[in-house]
CSV table of C-alpha atoms and ligand atoms in Angstrom, one decimal:
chain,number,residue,atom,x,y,z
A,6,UNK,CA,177.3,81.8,12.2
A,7,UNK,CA,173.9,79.8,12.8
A,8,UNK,CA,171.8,78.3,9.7
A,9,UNK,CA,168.9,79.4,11.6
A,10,UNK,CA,167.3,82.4,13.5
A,11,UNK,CA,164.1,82.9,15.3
A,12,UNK,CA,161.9,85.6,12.7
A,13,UNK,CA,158.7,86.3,13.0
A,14,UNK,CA,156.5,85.4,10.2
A,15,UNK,CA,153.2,87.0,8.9
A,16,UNK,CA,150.6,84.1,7.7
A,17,UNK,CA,147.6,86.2,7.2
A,18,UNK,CA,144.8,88.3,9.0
A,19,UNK,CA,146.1,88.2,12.9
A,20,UNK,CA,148.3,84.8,12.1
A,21,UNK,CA,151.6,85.1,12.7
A,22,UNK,CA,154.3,82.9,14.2
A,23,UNK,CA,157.7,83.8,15.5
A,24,UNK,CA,159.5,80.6,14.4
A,25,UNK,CA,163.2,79.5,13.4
A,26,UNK,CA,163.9,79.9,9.6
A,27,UNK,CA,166.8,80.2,7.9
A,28,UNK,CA,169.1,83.0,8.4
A,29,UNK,CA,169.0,85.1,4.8
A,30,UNK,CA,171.9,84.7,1.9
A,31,UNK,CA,173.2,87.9,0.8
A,32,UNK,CA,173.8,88.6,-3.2
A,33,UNK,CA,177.0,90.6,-3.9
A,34,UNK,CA,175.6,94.0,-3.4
A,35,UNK,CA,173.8,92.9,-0.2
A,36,UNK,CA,175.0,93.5,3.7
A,37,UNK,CA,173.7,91.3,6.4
A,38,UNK,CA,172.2,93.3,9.5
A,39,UNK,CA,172.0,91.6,12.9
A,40,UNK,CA,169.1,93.4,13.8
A,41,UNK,CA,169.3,95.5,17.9
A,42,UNK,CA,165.6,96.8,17.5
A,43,UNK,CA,162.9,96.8,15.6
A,44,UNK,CA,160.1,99.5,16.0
A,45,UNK,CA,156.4,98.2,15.7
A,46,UNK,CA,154.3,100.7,13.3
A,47,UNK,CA,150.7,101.3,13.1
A,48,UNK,CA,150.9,100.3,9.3
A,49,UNK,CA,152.6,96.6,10.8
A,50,UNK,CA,149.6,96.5,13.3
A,51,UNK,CA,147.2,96.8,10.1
A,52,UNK,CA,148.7,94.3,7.9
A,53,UNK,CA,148.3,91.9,10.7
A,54,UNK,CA,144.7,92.8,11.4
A,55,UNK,CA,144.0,92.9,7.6
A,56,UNK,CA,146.1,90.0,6.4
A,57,UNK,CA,147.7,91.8,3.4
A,58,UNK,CA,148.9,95.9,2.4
A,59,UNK,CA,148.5,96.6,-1.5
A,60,UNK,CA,152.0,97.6,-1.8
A,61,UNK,CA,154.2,96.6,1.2
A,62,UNK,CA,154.4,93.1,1.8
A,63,UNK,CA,152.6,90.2,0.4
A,64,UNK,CA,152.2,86.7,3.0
A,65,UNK,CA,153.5,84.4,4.2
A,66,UNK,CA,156.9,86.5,4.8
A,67,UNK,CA,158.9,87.6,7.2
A,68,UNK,CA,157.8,91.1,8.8
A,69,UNK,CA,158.8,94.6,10.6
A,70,UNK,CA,160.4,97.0,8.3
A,71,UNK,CA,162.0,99.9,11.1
A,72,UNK,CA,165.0,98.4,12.5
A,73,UNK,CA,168.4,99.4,13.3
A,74,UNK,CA,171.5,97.1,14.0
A,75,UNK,CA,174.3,95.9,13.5
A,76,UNK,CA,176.1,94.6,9.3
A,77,UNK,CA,177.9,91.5,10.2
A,78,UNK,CA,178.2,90.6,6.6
A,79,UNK,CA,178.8,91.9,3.2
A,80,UNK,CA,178.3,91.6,-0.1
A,81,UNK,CA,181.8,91.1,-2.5
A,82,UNK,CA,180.7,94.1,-4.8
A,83,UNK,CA,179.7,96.3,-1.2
A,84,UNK,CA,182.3,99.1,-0.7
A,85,UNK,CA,180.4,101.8,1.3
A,86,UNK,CA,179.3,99.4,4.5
A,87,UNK,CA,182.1,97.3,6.6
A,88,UNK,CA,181.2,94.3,9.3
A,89,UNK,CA,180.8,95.6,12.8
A,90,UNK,CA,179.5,99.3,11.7
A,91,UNK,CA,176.1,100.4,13.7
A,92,UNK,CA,173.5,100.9,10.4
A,93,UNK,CA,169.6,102.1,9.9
A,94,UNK,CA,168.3,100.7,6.7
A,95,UNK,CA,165.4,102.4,5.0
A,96,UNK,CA,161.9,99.9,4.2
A,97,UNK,CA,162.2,100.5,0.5
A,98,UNK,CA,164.3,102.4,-2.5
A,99,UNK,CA,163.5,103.9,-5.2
A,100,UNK,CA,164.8,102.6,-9.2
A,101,UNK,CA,165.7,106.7,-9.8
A,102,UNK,CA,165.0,105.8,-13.6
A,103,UNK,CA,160.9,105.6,-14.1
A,104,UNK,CA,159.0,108.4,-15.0
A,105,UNK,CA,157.7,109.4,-11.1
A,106,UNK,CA,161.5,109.3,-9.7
A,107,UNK,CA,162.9,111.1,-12.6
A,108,UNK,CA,159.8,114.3,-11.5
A,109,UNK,CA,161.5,114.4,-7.6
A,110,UNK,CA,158.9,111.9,-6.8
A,111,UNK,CA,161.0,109.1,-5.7
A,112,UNK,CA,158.0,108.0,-3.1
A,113,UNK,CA,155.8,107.2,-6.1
A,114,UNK,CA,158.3,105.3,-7.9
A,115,UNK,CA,156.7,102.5,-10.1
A,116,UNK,CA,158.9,100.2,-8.9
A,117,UNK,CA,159.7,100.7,-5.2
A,118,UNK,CA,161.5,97.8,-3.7
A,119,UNK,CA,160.3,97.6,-0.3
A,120,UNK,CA,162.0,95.4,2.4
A,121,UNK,CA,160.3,93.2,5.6
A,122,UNK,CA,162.1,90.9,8.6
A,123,UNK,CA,162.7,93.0,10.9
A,124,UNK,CA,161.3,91.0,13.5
A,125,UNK,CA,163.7,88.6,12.8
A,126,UNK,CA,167.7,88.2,14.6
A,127,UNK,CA,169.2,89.1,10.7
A,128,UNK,CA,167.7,90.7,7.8
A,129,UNK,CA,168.5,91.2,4.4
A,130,UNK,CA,169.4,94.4,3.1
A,131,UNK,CA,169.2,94.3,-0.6
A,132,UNK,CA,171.6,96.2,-3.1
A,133,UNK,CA,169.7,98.9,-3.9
A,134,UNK,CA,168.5,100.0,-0.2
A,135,UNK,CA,171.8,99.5,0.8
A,136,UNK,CA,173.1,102.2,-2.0
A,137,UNK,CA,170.9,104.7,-1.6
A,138,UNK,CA,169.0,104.4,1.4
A,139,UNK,CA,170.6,102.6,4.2
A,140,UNK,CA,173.1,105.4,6.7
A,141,UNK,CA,175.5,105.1,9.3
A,142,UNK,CA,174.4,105.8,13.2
A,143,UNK,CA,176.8,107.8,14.8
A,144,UNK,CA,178.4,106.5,18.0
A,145,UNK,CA,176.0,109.2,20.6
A,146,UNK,CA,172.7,107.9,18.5
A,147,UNK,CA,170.8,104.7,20.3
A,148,UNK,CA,169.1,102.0,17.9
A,149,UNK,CA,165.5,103.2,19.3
A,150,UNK,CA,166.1,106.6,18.4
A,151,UNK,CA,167.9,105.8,15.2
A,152,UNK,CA,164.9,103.2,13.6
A,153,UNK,CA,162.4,106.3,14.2
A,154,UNK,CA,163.9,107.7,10.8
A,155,UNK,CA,161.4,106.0,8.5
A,156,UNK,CA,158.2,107.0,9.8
A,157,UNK,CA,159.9,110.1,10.8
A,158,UNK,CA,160.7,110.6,7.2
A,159,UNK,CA,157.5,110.4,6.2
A,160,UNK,CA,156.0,112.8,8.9
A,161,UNK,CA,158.8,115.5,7.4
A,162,UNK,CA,157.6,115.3,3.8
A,163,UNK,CA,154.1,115.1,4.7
A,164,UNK,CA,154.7,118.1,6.8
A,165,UNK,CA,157.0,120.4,4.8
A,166,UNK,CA,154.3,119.6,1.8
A,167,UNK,CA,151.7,121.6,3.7
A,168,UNK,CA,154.5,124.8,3.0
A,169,UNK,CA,154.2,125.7,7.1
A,170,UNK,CA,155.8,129.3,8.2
A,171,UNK,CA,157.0,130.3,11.3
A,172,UNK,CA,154.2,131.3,13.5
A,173,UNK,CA,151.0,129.3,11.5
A,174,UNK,CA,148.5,127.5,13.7
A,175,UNK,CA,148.7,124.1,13.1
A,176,UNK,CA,145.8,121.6,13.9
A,177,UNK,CA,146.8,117.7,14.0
A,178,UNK,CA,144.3,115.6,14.4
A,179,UNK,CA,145.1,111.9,15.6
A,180,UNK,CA,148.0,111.4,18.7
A,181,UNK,CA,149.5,108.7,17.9
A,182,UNK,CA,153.0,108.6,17.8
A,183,UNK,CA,152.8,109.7,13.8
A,184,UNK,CA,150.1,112.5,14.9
A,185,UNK,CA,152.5,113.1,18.1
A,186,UNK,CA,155.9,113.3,15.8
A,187,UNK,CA,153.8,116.1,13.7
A,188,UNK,CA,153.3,117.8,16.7
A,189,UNK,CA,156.6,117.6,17.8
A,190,UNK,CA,158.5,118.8,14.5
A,191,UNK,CA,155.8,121.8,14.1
A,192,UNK,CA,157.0,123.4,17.2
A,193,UNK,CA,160.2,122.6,16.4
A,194,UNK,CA,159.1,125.3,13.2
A,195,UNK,CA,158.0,127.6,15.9
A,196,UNK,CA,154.3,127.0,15.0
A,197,UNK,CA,151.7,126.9,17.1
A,198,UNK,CA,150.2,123.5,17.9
A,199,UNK,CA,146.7,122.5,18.5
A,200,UNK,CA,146.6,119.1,19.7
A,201,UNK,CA,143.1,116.7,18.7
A,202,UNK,CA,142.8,112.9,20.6
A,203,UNK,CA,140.4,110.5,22.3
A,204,UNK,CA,142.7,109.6,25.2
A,205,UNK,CA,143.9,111.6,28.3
A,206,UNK,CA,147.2,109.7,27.9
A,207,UNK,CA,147.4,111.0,24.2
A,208,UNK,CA,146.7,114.7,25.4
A,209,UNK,CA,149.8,114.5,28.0
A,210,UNK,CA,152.0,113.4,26.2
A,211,UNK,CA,151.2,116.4,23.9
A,212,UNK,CA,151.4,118.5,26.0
A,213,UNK,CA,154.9,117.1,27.0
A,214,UNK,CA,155.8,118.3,23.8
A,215,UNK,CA,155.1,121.5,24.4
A,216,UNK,CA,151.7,121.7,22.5
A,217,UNK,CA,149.9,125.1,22.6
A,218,UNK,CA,146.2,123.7,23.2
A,219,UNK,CA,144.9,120.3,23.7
A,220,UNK,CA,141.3,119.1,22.7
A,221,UNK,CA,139.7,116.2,23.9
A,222,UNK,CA,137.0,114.7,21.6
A,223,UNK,CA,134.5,112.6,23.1
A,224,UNK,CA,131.7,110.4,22.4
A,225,UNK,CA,130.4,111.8,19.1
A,226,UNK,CA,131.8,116.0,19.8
A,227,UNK,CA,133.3,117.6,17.1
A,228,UNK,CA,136.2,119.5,17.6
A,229,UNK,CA,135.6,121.6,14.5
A,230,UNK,CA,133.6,124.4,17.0
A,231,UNK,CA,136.2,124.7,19.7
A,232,UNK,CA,139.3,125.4,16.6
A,233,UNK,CA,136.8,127.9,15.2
A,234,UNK,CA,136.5,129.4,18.9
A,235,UNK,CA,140.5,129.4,19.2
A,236,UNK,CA,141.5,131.0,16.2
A,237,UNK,CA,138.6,133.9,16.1
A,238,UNK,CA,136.7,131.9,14.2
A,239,UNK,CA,138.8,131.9,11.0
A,240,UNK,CA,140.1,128.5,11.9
A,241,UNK,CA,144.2,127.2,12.0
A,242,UNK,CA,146.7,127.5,8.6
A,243,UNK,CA,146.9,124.1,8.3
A,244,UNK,CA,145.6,120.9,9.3
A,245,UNK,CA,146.7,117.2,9.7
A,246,UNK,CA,144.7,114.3,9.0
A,247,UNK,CA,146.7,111.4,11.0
A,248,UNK,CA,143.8,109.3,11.5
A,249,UNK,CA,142.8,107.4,8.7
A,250,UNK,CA,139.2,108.0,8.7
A,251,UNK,CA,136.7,109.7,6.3
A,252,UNK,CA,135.0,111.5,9.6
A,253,UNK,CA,138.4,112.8,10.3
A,254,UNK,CA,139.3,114.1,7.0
A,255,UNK,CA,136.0,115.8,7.0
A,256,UNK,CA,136.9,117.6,10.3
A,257,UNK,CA,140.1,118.5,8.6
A,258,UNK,CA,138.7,120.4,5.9
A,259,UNK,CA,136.1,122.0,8.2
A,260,UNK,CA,138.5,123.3,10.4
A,261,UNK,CA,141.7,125.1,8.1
A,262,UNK,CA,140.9,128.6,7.4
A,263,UNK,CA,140.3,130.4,3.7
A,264,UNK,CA,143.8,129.8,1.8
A,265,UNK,CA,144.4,127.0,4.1
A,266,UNK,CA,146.0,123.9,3.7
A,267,UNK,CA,144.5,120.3,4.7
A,268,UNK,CA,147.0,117.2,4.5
A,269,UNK,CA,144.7,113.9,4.5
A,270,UNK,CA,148.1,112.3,6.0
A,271,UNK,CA,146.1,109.2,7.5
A,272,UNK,CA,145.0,106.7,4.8
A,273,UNK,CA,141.6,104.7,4.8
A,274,UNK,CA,140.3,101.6,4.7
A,275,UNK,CA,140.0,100.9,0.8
A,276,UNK,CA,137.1,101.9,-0.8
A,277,UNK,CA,136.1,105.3,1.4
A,278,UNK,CA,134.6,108.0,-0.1
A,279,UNK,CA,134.4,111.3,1.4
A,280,UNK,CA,132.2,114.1,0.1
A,281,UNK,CA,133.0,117.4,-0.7
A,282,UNK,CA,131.5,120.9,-0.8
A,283,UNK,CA,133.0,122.8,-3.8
A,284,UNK,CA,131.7,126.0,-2.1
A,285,UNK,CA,133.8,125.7,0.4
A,286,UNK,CA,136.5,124.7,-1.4
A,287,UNK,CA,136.6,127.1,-4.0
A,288,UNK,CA,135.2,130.2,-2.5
A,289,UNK,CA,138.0,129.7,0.3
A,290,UNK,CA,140.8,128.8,-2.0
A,291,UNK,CA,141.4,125.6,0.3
A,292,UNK,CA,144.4,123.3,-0.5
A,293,UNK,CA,143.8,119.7,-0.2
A,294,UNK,CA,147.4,117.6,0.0
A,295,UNK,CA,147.7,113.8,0.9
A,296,UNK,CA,151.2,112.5,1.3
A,297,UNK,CA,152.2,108.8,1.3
A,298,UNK,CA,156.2,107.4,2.1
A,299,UNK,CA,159.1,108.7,1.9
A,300,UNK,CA,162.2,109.8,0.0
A,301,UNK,CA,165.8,108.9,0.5
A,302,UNK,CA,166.7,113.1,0.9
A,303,UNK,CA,164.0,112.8,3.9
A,304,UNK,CA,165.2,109.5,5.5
A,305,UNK,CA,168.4,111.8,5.5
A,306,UNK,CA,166.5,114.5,6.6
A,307,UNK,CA,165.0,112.6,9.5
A,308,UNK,CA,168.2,111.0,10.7
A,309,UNK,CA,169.7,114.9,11.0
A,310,UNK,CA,166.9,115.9,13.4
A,311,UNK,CA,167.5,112.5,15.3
A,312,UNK,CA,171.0,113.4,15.6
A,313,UNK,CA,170.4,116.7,16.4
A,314,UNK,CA,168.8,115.3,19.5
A,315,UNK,CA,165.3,116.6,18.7
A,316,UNK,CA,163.5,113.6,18.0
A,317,UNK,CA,164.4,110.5,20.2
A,318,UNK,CA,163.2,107.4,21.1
A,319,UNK,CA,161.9,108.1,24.6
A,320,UNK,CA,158.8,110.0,23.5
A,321,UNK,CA,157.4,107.5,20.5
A,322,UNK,CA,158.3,104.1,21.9
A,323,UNK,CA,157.1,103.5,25.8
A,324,UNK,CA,157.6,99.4,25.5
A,325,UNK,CA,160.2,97.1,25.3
A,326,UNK,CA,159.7,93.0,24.4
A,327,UNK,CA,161.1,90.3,23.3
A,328,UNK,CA,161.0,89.1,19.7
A,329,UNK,CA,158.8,85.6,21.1
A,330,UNK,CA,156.2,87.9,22.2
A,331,UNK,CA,155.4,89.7,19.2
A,332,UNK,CA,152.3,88.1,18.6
A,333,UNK,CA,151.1,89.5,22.0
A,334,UNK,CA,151.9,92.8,20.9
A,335,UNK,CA,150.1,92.8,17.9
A,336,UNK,CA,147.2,91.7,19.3
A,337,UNK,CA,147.6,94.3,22.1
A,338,UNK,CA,148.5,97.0,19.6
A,339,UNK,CA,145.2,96.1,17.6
A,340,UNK,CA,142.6,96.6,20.2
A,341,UNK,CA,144.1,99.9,21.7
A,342,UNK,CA,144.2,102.5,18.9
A,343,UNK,CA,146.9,105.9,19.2
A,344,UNK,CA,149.5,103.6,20.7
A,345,UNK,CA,153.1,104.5,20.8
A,346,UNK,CA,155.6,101.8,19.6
A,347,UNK,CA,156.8,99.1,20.8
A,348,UNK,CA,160.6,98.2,20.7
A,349,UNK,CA,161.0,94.3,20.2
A,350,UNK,CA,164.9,93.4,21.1
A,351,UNK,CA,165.1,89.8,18.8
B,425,LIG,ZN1,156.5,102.3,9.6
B,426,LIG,ZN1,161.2,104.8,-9.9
């Protein structure tokens, strides 16, 4: 094999370069992973407008962290993966020994190891993702479909969190493809779905997914009015913040009805504050969730329903690139918000 490959690598706010560097040494418990695609994500398109993510990934390094491909080499100490087998490796794992991990709550483990390079020909997978969070694609699954499994997972906890029944009204606001994904696995829960964007592309591919109503906000209209005026004023069973903006979250908890349940899924810039009337959240018993990463049981979870053929590729990603034009992307991804993905083929 080559001492080099082409990898894209993050220098800071909006600098990156897609550049030859060497092609990673594996440790014994590590597999080699020629990578077939790698998914862009809005929290990618973030780090490279902000230059840096508190937890995820600290530059200069390589970047990307959905990706599915292909092990073409092992570890000695390895016994569970074998060269030429189709894989989708998991962004981080948990250490299943500190306090959070040993209370189910693997996603706020103190020491999460989280892996980048995706956007890279080969990537590391290191020993622990590759024991407890790194699966086998089966032979029907494509690599598109099959790197969806790690935002996917996160969309599954966020939404099973919220406790949604058969038949509950469900408001999501944001359409990206997260806000899109929600809408998607809550009609797959037989719920039904009120869609909230900006764009009439958003709204159609909504409806696409078989959304029940779809509400276009403009300019500066709230669409806290016309959920009231859909759900005889009581307002929907649950809402879904997949926005990342204090305005939004306040919608969120304006629209859910008394005993309802808000998740503030989107996170905001640091340092936003939102206010809060304790009225309205006591008198109405109103339940106020936020829900960050993932767990190894839902990257499992989310691989199912891509198997299962519910959740595939050709509804989240509607571009295909090269690895030399990621920089391109980014930029392109950046100044158009509620994008889908992008697969880059390195
Ligand atoms: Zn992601
Ligand atoms: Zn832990």
């Amino acid at each position: 094999m080559n001492s080099h490959m082409m990898a894209a690598v993050l220098y800071g706010k909006e600098h990156l370069q897609v550049e030859p560097v060497a092609v990673p040494t594996i440790n014994r418990g590590d597999i080699l992973v020629r990578v077939k695609v790698a998914l862009t994500c809005g929290t990618d398109v973030k780090v490279f407008s902000r230059g840096y993510h508190a937890r995820m990934i600290v530059p200069p390094a390589v970047f990307g962290h959905e990706l599915a491909g292909d092990v073409v080499a092992v570890g000695e100490d390895v016994a569970n993966f074998s060269i030429g087998q189709r894989v989708v490796a998991a962004n981080s794992a948990p250490c299943d020994q500190c306090f959070f991990c040993r209370h189910g709550q693997q996603n706020l483990c103190e020491d999460l190891l989280f892996n980048n390079g995706a956007y890279a020909e080969y990537i590391r997978i290191p020993a622990r993702i590759v024991e407890r969070n790194t699966y086998l694609i089966p032979p029907h699954v494509g690599y598109s479909d099959a790197a969806l499994v790690e935002p996917l997972a996160c969309v599954v906890r966020g939404f099973e969190e919220t406790v949604p029944k058969e038949g509950d009204t469900i408001a999501i606001i944001g359409l990206g493809s997260i806000g899109l994904m929600f809408a998607k696995l809550a009609k797959l829960y037989g719920c039904r779905v009120m869609a909230i964007g900006r764009r009439r592309s958003q709204l159609e591919r909504a409806a696409a997914l078989g959304v029940d109503e779809l509400i276009m906000v403009e300019g500066e209209s709230n669409p806290v009015d016309t959920i009231r005026s859909l759900t005889h004023g009581r307002g929907v069973d649950i809402a879904i913040e997949a926005v990342g903006k204090p305005q939004t979250w306040q919608w969120a908890v304006d629209m859910v009805r008394r005993g309802g349940t808000v998740n503030f899924f989107g996170g905001c810039p640091n340092e936003s504050k939102v206010s809060l009337d304790t009225a309205l959240l006591h008198y109405s018993e109103i339940t106020c969730k936020a829900s960050f990463h993932h767990t190894p049981a839902y990257i499992q979870k989310a691989l199912d329903l891509v198997c299962a053929g519910h959740i595939t590729a050709s509804f989240f990603v509607n571009r295909e690139e090269p690895l030399s034009n990621l920089l391109e992307v980014m930029r392109h991804l950046m100044s158009h918000n509620g994008h889908l993905k992008t697969a880059i083929v390195p």
